[in-house]
Amino acid sequence: MNGMDLLNGMGCIDEKLVEEGEQRTLKKPAIRWMLPLAACFAVIVIAASFLPMNQTPPPTAGGEPAEPPTAGNEQTGTLFGDTADSGRGEDGKTDYCPPLGGEQLTQQQAYAQPKFGAYLPKIPADYGFNSAVAVADKTGDRLFASWSRGHEDFTVHISELGQEDKSRIVAVEDTSLYDMSLYPIPWCDSMPPDKAPIIENPIFKAEDLTVDLIRLREYIRGEQNDPSGNSINLHFSVLYGDILVAVTTEGVSAQTLFDALSVLPRT
Amino acid sequence: MEDSEIIRLYFLRDEAAISETAKCYGKKLDYLSMGILKNADDAGECVSDTYLKAWNSIPPQTPTYLYAFLAQICRRLCFGRLDYGNAQKRTCELVTLSDELLCCIPDSSAQAEYEEGAIGVALTAFLKTQPEEGRLLFLRRYWYCEKVAEIAARYHISESKVKTSLHRTRNKLKAYLETEGIFV
């Protein structure tokens, strides 16, 4: 009896569970989605209190009339066409099936992807390409790609900078927000809870990126039974203008990662 | 087209059943098989074989959940295509997955052999007792063979949260197998 037997045995579980794994999404704590809603509502109320009913919006610095405030952002991803749709018509019937997890791309297609392709780092040739997925939904457009070499992994997740991401932008002087040597595992004991989301995935501005900075992000899980438990792990994001490139690596050196990230966006 | 209509086509032995199945679930099956095999040619063949197997199985079978039914077939075909005797041919991710599950077995040195079906029944019983979040993450990792980063992206949660949840569920599975006296 070994792990592969268990993995094979997983193939025989109840179909209902498989269907559930396919259809269900995780419920987020109510407070998580209520906060942005409440923030939007507050902005609308404040904006409305400053604008008389029939007044046109004041011109911006460039002389263009400002857009009136809207109640909600109806924009959906436009990069990938129909994949942004839920796949169900008004009558609830499925008129087509959206691809699972977005649009699967080849490596070449990923690098040629119009919006994010230039921000996809060039990976050393001896890494094997795993997959690339372009996603467009109501949370925005994203491009995800991953490569492997043995137990080493290199994954990249590119998106536009969201409002909720801005709190994770760190200044290089504030090493307490990104120096992983200050936070031994288990992080739940060592990281201050209010800063943990920033420390786990800080955002560096592209112009601040150096090899030494990346080295401060290194950590080793040291888990038993994990073949890559003693590999160097790196996880952080880099901001290029308003494009956010999040990288997660196992077994990749800081120098290799710096070489890949410092030349972005490629022209 | 609704699942029930596609199944009706199978029962009518109408070959449009295959094209409708491919139209509706082809991309999902491609994604599943590519995730396991990491080889477009092999993955494509497994998906084609899935349609053939479905054609031969319906009727007499009437799947309650058509996608789950197809995905079960496809996953089994993909695993069958892997050469277990030659570890080099197995994808790196699959080796990692089986290593992760190895630590769930109370006594991995025991040479007890169990039918896949019996293991499936035990795993089903275990997963039904788990909280929804842990169950979904476990399924995405060990049924759909997705990478941690992909799962994190799918559910908009951090990778560390995925890893922590999987670690806890594996520990609980080990405890469950021990208390049930299975595999010891």
PDB file of C-alpha atoms in Angstrom, chain A residues 62-254:
ATOM      1  CA  GLY A  62      -6.695  68.381 -18.589  1.00  0.00           C
ATOM      2  CA  GLY A  63      -9.894  70.184 -19.462  1.00  0.00           C
ATOM      3  CA  GLU A  64     -11.869  66.995 -20.073  1.00  0.00           C
ATOM      4  CA  PRO A  65     -15.145  66.670 -18.211  1.00  0.00           C
ATOM      5  CA  ALA A  66     -14.873  64.165 -15.391  1.00  0.00           C
ATOM      6  CA  GLU A  67     -16.897  60.979 -15.524  1.00  0.00           C
ATOM      7  CA  PRO A  68     -19.868  61.083 -13.212  1.00  0.00           C
ATOM      8  CA  PRO A  69     -19.620  58.649 -10.318  1.00  0.00           C
ATOM      9  CA  THR A  70     -21.362  55.344 -10.981  1.00  0.00           C
ATOM     10  CA  ALA A  71     -23.038  53.049  -8.569  1.00  0.00           C
ATOM     11  CA  GLY A  72     -21.027  50.026  -9.493  1.00  0.00           C
ATOM     12  CA  ASN A  73     -18.372  48.794 -11.779  1.00  0.00           C
ATOM     13  CA  GLU A  74     -20.054  46.701 -14.427  1.00  0.00           C
ATOM     14  CA  GLN A  75     -16.877  46.125 -16.363  1.00  0.00           C
ATOM     15  CA  THR A  76     -15.968  42.577 -17.062  1.00  0.00           C
ATOM     16  CA  GLY A  77     -12.840  41.278 -18.682  1.00  0.00           C
ATOM     17  CA  THR A  78     -12.692  42.075 -22.342  1.00  0.00           C
ATOM     18  CA  LEU A  79      -9.485  40.350 -23.279  1.00  0.00           C
ATOM     19  CA  PHE A  80     -10.854  36.910 -23.628  1.00  0.00           C
ATOM     20  CA  GLY A  81     -14.310  37.562 -24.957  1.00  0.00           C
ATOM     21  CA  ASP A  82     -17.009  35.153 -23.931  1.00  0.00           C
ATOM     22  CA  THR A  83     -14.974  33.397 -21.284  1.00  0.00           C
ATOM     23  CA  ALA A  84     -15.883  36.185 -18.910  1.00  0.00           C
ATOM     24  CA  ASP A  85     -19.528  35.207 -19.040  1.00  0.00           C
ATOM     25  CA  SER A  86     -21.090  32.887 -16.530  1.00  0.00           C
ATOM     26  CA  GLY A  87     -22.131  30.558 -19.304  1.00  0.00           C
ATOM     27  CA  ARG A  88     -25.813  30.592 -18.480  1.00  0.00           C
ATOM     28  CA  GLY A  89     -28.555  32.427 -20.307  1.00  0.00           C
ATOM     29  CA  GLU A  90     -31.373  34.310 -18.678  1.00  0.00           C
ATOM     30  CA  ASP A  91     -33.482  31.196 -18.558  1.00  0.00           C
ATOM     31  CA  GLY A  92     -30.745  29.487 -16.561  1.00  0.00           C
ATOM     32  CA  LYS A  93     -29.982  27.011 -19.352  1.00  0.00           C
ATOM     33  CA  THR A  94     -26.408  26.402 -20.314  1.00  0.00           C
ATOM     34  CA  ASP A  95     -25.845  27.822 -23.772  1.00  0.00           C
ATOM     35  CA  TYR A  96     -22.141  27.003 -23.759  1.00  0.00           C
ATOM     36  CA  CYS A  97     -19.600  25.780 -21.242  1.00  0.00           C
ATOM     37  CA  PRO A  98     -16.864  28.150 -20.144  1.00  0.00           C
ATOM     38  CA  PRO A  99     -13.465  26.485 -19.950  1.00  0.00           C
ATOM     39  CA  LEU A 100     -12.439  25.339 -16.514  1.00  0.00           C
ATOM     40  CA  GLY A 101     -10.134  27.873 -14.925  1.00  0.00           C
ATOM     41  CA  GLY A 102     -10.038  30.096 -18.003  1.00  0.00           C
ATOM     42  CA  GLU A 103      -8.500  29.794 -21.429  1.00  0.00           C
ATOM     43  CA  GLN A 104      -5.631  27.338 -21.664  1.00  0.00           C
ATOM     44  CA  LEU A 105      -2.633  28.787 -23.543  1.00  0.00           C
ATOM     45  CA  THR A 106       0.575  27.360 -24.914  1.00  0.00           C
ATOM     46  CA  GLN A 107       3.845  28.920 -23.736  1.00  0.00           C
ATOM     47  CA  GLN A 108       4.140  30.793 -27.022  1.00  0.00           C
ATOM     48  CA  GLN A 109       0.573  32.097 -26.769  1.00  0.00           C
ATOM     49  CA  ALA A 110       1.198  33.173 -23.177  1.00  0.00           C
ATOM     50  CA  TYR A 111       4.237  35.257 -24.169  1.00  0.00           C
ATOM     51  CA  ALA A 112       2.263  36.751 -27.053  1.00  0.00           C
ATOM     52  CA  GLN A 113      -0.757  37.535 -24.892  1.00  0.00           C
ATOM     53  CA  PRO A 114      -1.503  41.203 -25.696  1.00  0.00           C
ATOM     54  CA  LYS A 115      -2.156  42.584 -22.246  1.00  0.00           C
ATOM     55  CA  PHE A 116       0.176  40.653 -19.945  1.00  0.00           C
ATOM     56  CA  GLY A 117       2.542  38.701 -22.231  1.00  0.00           C
ATOM     57  CA  ALA A 118       5.319  41.303 -21.981  1.00  0.00           C
ATOM     58  CA  TYR A 119       5.275  40.908 -18.201  1.00  0.00           C
ATOM     59  CA  LEU A 120       5.750  37.147 -18.284  1.00  0.00           C
ATOM     60  CA  PRO A 121       9.361  36.472 -17.278  1.00  0.00           C
ATOM     61  CA  LYS A 122      11.647  34.410 -19.501  1.00  0.00           C
ATOM     62  CA  ILE A 123      12.347  31.208 -17.603  1.00  0.00           C
ATOM     63  CA  PRO A 124      15.675  29.304 -17.896  1.00  0.00           C
ATOM     64  CA  ALA A 125      15.452  26.881 -20.818  1.00  0.00           C
ATOM     65  CA  ASP A 126      15.883  23.775 -18.668  1.00  0.00           C
ATOM     66  CA  TYR A 127      12.569  24.412 -16.926  1.00  0.00           C
ATOM     67  CA  GLY A 128       9.646  22.520 -18.445  1.00  0.00           C
ATOM     68  CA  PHE A 129       6.507  24.465 -19.244  1.00  0.00           C
ATOM     69  CA  ASN A 130       3.492  23.167 -17.272  1.00  0.00           C
ATOM     70  CA  SER A 131       0.586  25.341 -18.226  1.00  0.00           C
ATOM     71  CA  ALA A 132      -0.674  28.848 -18.801  1.00  0.00           C
ATOM     72  CA  VAL A 133      -4.200  30.031 -18.229  1.00  0.00           C
ATOM     73  CA  ALA A 134      -5.769  33.356 -19.135  1.00  0.00           C
ATOM     74  CA  VAL A 135      -8.759  34.229 -16.997  1.00  0.00           C
ATOM     75  CA  ALA A 136     -11.254  37.019 -17.404  1.00  0.00           C
ATOM     76  CA  ASP A 137     -14.089  37.403 -14.973  1.00  0.00           C
ATOM     77  CA  LYS A 138     -15.715  40.061 -12.899  1.00  0.00           C
ATOM     78  CA  THR A 139     -12.655  40.286 -10.654  1.00  0.00           C
ATOM     79  CA  GLY A 140     -10.500  41.305 -13.638  1.00  0.00           C
ATOM     80  CA  ASP A 141      -8.170  39.845 -16.248  1.00  0.00           C
ATOM     81  CA  ARG A 142      -5.360  37.565 -15.107  1.00  0.00           C
ATOM     82  CA  LEU A 143      -2.646  35.471 -16.668  1.00  0.00           C
ATOM     83  CA  PHE A 144      -1.246  32.492 -14.819  1.00  0.00           C
ATOM     84  CA  ALA A 145       1.730  30.380 -15.947  1.00  0.00           C
ATOM     85  CA  SER A 146       3.945  27.750 -14.356  1.00  0.00           C
ATOM     86  CA  TRP A 147       7.125  25.855 -15.106  1.00  0.00           C
ATOM     87  CA  SER A 148       8.932  23.011 -13.298  1.00  0.00           C
ATOM     88  CA  ARG A 149      12.342  21.396 -13.164  1.00  0.00           C
ATOM     89  CA  GLY A 150      12.259  18.277 -11.013  1.00  0.00           C
ATOM     90  CA  HIS A 151      10.844  19.447  -7.700  1.00  0.00           C
ATOM     91  CA  GLU A 152      11.587  23.070  -8.517  1.00  0.00           C
ATOM     92  CA  ASP A 153       8.638  25.256  -9.421  1.00  0.00           C
ATOM     93  CA  PHE A 154       8.297  28.677 -10.985  1.00  0.00           C
ATOM     94  CA  THR A 155       4.819  30.136 -11.067  1.00  0.00           C
ATOM     95  CA  VAL A 156       3.723  33.585 -12.173  1.00  0.00           C
ATOM     96  CA  HIS A 157       0.374  35.289 -11.709  1.00  0.00           C
ATOM     97  CA  ILE A 158      -0.141  38.600 -13.518  1.00  0.00           C
ATOM     98  CA  SER A 159      -3.009  41.018 -13.010  1.00  0.00           C
ATOM     99  CA  GLU A 160      -3.765  44.692 -12.821  1.00  0.00           C
ATOM    100  CA  LEU A 161      -3.155  46.389  -9.495  1.00  0.00           C
ATOM    101  CA  GLY A 162      -6.418  46.304  -7.595  1.00  0.00           C
ATOM    102  CA  GLN A 163      -7.576  48.695  -4.924  1.00  0.00           C
ATOM    103  CA  GLU A 164      -7.203  45.965  -2.316  1.00  0.00           C
ATOM    104  CA  ASP A 165      -3.580  45.328  -3.394  1.00  0.00           C
ATOM    105  CA  LYS A 166      -2.372  48.856  -2.656  1.00  0.00           C
ATOM    106  CA  SER A 167      -2.016  48.201   1.065  1.00  0.00           C
ATOM    107  CA  ARG A 168       0.622  45.574   0.266  1.00  0.00           C
ATOM    108  CA  ILE A 169       3.016  47.981  -1.496  1.00  0.00           C
ATOM    109  CA  VAL A 170       6.053  48.222   0.773  1.00  0.00           C
ATOM    110  CA  ALA A 171       8.910  50.685   1.104  1.00  0.00           C
ATOM    111  CA  VAL A 172      12.341  49.045   1.002  1.00  0.00           C
ATOM    112  CA  GLU A 173      13.302  50.790   4.250  1.00  0.00           C
ATOM    113  CA  ASP A 174      10.613  48.922   6.152  1.00  0.00           C
ATOM    114  CA  THR A 175      12.266  45.491   6.222  1.00  0.00           C
ATOM    115  CA  SER A 176       9.883  44.318   8.952  1.00  0.00           C
ATOM    116  CA  LEU A 177       7.242  44.012   6.224  1.00  0.00           C
ATOM    117  CA  TYR A 178       9.194  41.643   3.996  1.00  0.00           C
ATOM    118  CA  ASP A 179      12.332  40.191   5.641  1.00  0.00           C
ATOM    119  CA  MET A 180      11.360  36.525   6.058  1.00  0.00           C
ATOM    120  CA  SER A 181      14.293  35.783   8.394  1.00  0.00           C
ATOM    121  CA  LEU A 182      12.376  37.729  11.053  1.00  0.00           C
ATOM    122  CA  TYR A 183       9.468  35.301  10.890  1.00  0.00           C
ATOM    123  CA  PRO A 184      10.228  31.666  11.648  1.00  0.00           C
ATOM    124  CA  ILE A 185       7.644  28.993  10.752  1.00  0.00           C
ATOM    125  CA  PRO A 186       4.923  28.576  12.037  1.00  0.00           C
ATOM    126  CA  TRP A 187       4.034  32.025  10.808  1.00  0.00           C
ATOM    127  CA  CYS A 188       0.793  32.057  12.747  1.00  0.00           C
ATOM    128  CA  ASP A 189       2.964  32.423  15.866  1.00  0.00           C
ATOM    129  CA  SER A 190       5.634  34.753  14.514  1.00  0.00           C
ATOM    130  CA  MET A 191       3.816  37.161  12.177  1.00  0.00           C
ATOM    131  CA  PRO A 192       1.646  39.951  13.572  1.00  0.00           C
ATOM    132  CA  PRO A 193      -1.854  39.034  12.315  1.00  0.00           C
ATOM    133  CA  ASP A 194      -2.595  42.504  10.972  1.00  0.00           C
ATOM    134  CA  LYS A 195       0.622  42.542   8.921  1.00  0.00           C
ATOM    135  CA  ALA A 196       0.620  38.884   7.845  1.00  0.00           C
ATOM    136  CA  PRO A 197      -1.095  39.447   4.463  1.00  0.00           C
ATOM    137  CA  ILE A 198       1.596  42.011   3.584  1.00  0.00           C
ATOM    138  CA  ILE A 199       4.532  39.956   4.884  1.00  0.00           C
ATOM    139  CA  GLU A 200       3.341  36.832   3.061  1.00  0.00           C
ATOM    140  CA  ASN A 201       3.074  38.620  -0.279  1.00  0.00           C
ATOM    141  CA  PRO A 202       4.569  42.126  -0.245  1.00  0.00           C
ATOM    142  CA  ILE A 203       4.525  44.259  -3.387  1.00  0.00           C
ATOM    143  CA  PHE A 204       7.831  45.866  -4.401  1.00  0.00           C
ATOM    144  CA  LYS A 205       8.018  48.650  -6.947  1.00  0.00           C
ATOM    145  CA  ALA A 206      10.027  47.509  -9.979  1.00  0.00           C
ATOM    146  CA  GLU A 207      12.622  50.237  -9.490  1.00  0.00           C
ATOM    147  CA  ASP A 208      13.317  48.996  -5.928  1.00  0.00           C
ATOM    148  CA  LEU A 209      14.059  45.413  -6.949  1.00  0.00           C
ATOM    149  CA  THR A 210      17.584  44.120  -6.214  1.00  0.00           C
ATOM    150  CA  VAL A 211      19.099  40.670  -5.683  1.00  0.00           C
ATOM    151  CA  ASP A 212      19.679  41.449  -2.001  1.00  0.00           C
ATOM    152  CA  LEU A 213      16.055  42.469  -1.600  1.00  0.00           C
ATOM    153  CA  ILE A 214      14.895  39.175  -3.114  1.00  0.00           C
ATOM    154  CA  ARG A 215      17.275  37.242  -0.831  1.00  0.00           C
ATOM    155  CA  LEU A 216      15.423  38.669   2.156  1.00  0.00           C
ATOM    156  CA  ARG A 217      12.324  36.876   0.883  1.00  0.00           C
ATOM    157  CA  GLU A 218      13.939  33.430   1.056  1.00  0.00           C
ATOM    158  CA  TYR A 219      12.511  30.850   3.427  1.00  0.00           C
ATOM    159  CA  ILE A 220      12.730  27.081   3.844  1.00  0.00           C
ATOM    160  CA  ARG A 221       9.701  25.050   4.909  1.00  0.00           C
ATOM    161  CA  GLY A 222      11.752  22.145   6.284  1.00  0.00           C
ATOM    162  CA  GLU A 223       8.717  19.838   6.244  1.00  0.00           C
ATOM    163  CA  GLN A 224       9.205  16.127   6.729  1.00  0.00           C
ATOM    164  CA  ASN A 225       7.922  13.869   3.949  1.00  0.00           C
ATOM    165  CA  ASP A 226       8.113  16.767   1.528  1.00  0.00           C
ATOM    166  CA  PRO A 227      10.712  16.173  -1.189  1.00  0.00           C
ATOM    167  CA  SER A 228      11.108  19.904  -1.682  1.00  0.00           C
ATOM    168  CA  GLY A 229      10.901  20.745   2.026  1.00  0.00           C
ATOM    169  CA  ASN A 230      14.477  22.026   2.115  1.00  0.00           C
ATOM    170  CA  SER A 231      14.321  24.068  -1.078  1.00  0.00           C
ATOM    171  CA  ILE A 232      14.513  27.818  -1.038  1.00  0.00           C
ATOM    172  CA  ASN A 233      11.061  29.327  -1.412  1.00  0.00           C
ATOM    173  CA  LEU A 234      10.300  32.819  -2.652  1.00  0.00           C
ATOM    174  CA  HIS A 235       6.957  34.572  -2.819  1.00  0.00           C
ATOM    175  CA  PHE A 236       6.324  38.251  -3.520  1.00  0.00           C
ATOM    176  CA  SER A 237       4.929  40.619  -6.134  1.00  0.00           C
ATOM    177  CA  VAL A 238       6.477  43.316  -8.287  1.00  0.00           C
ATOM    178  CA  LEU A 239       4.622  46.366  -9.535  1.00  0.00           C
ATOM    179  CA  TYR A 240       5.361  47.606 -13.055  1.00  0.00           C
ATOM    180  CA  GLY A 241       3.241  50.726 -13.517  1.00  0.00           C
ATOM    181  CA  ASP A 242      -0.214  49.337 -12.774  1.00  0.00           C
ATOM    182  CA  ILE A 243       0.616  45.741 -13.672  1.00  0.00           C
ATOM    183  CA  LEU A 244       1.214  43.390 -10.789  1.00  0.00           C
ATOM    184  CA  VAL A 245       3.442  40.344 -11.281  1.00  0.00           C
ATOM    185  CA  ALA A 246       3.257  37.836  -8.407  1.00  0.00           C
ATOM    186  CA  VAL A 247       5.906  35.115  -8.352  1.00  0.00           C
ATOM    187  CA  THR A 248       6.029  31.925  -6.324  1.00  0.00           C
ATOM    188  CA  THR A 249       9.083  29.727  -6.625  1.00  0.00           C
ATOM    189  CA  GLU A 250      10.582  26.650  -5.045  1.00  0.00           C
ATOM    190  CA  GLY A 251      14.267  25.881  -5.568  1.00  0.00           C
ATOM    191  CA  VAL A 252      14.911  28.970  -7.698  1.00  0.00           C
ATOM    192  CA  SER A 253      17.807  31.241  -6.683  1.00  0.00           C
ATOM    193  CA  ALA A 254      17.359  34.929  -5.947  1.00  0.00           C
TER     194      ALA A 254
END
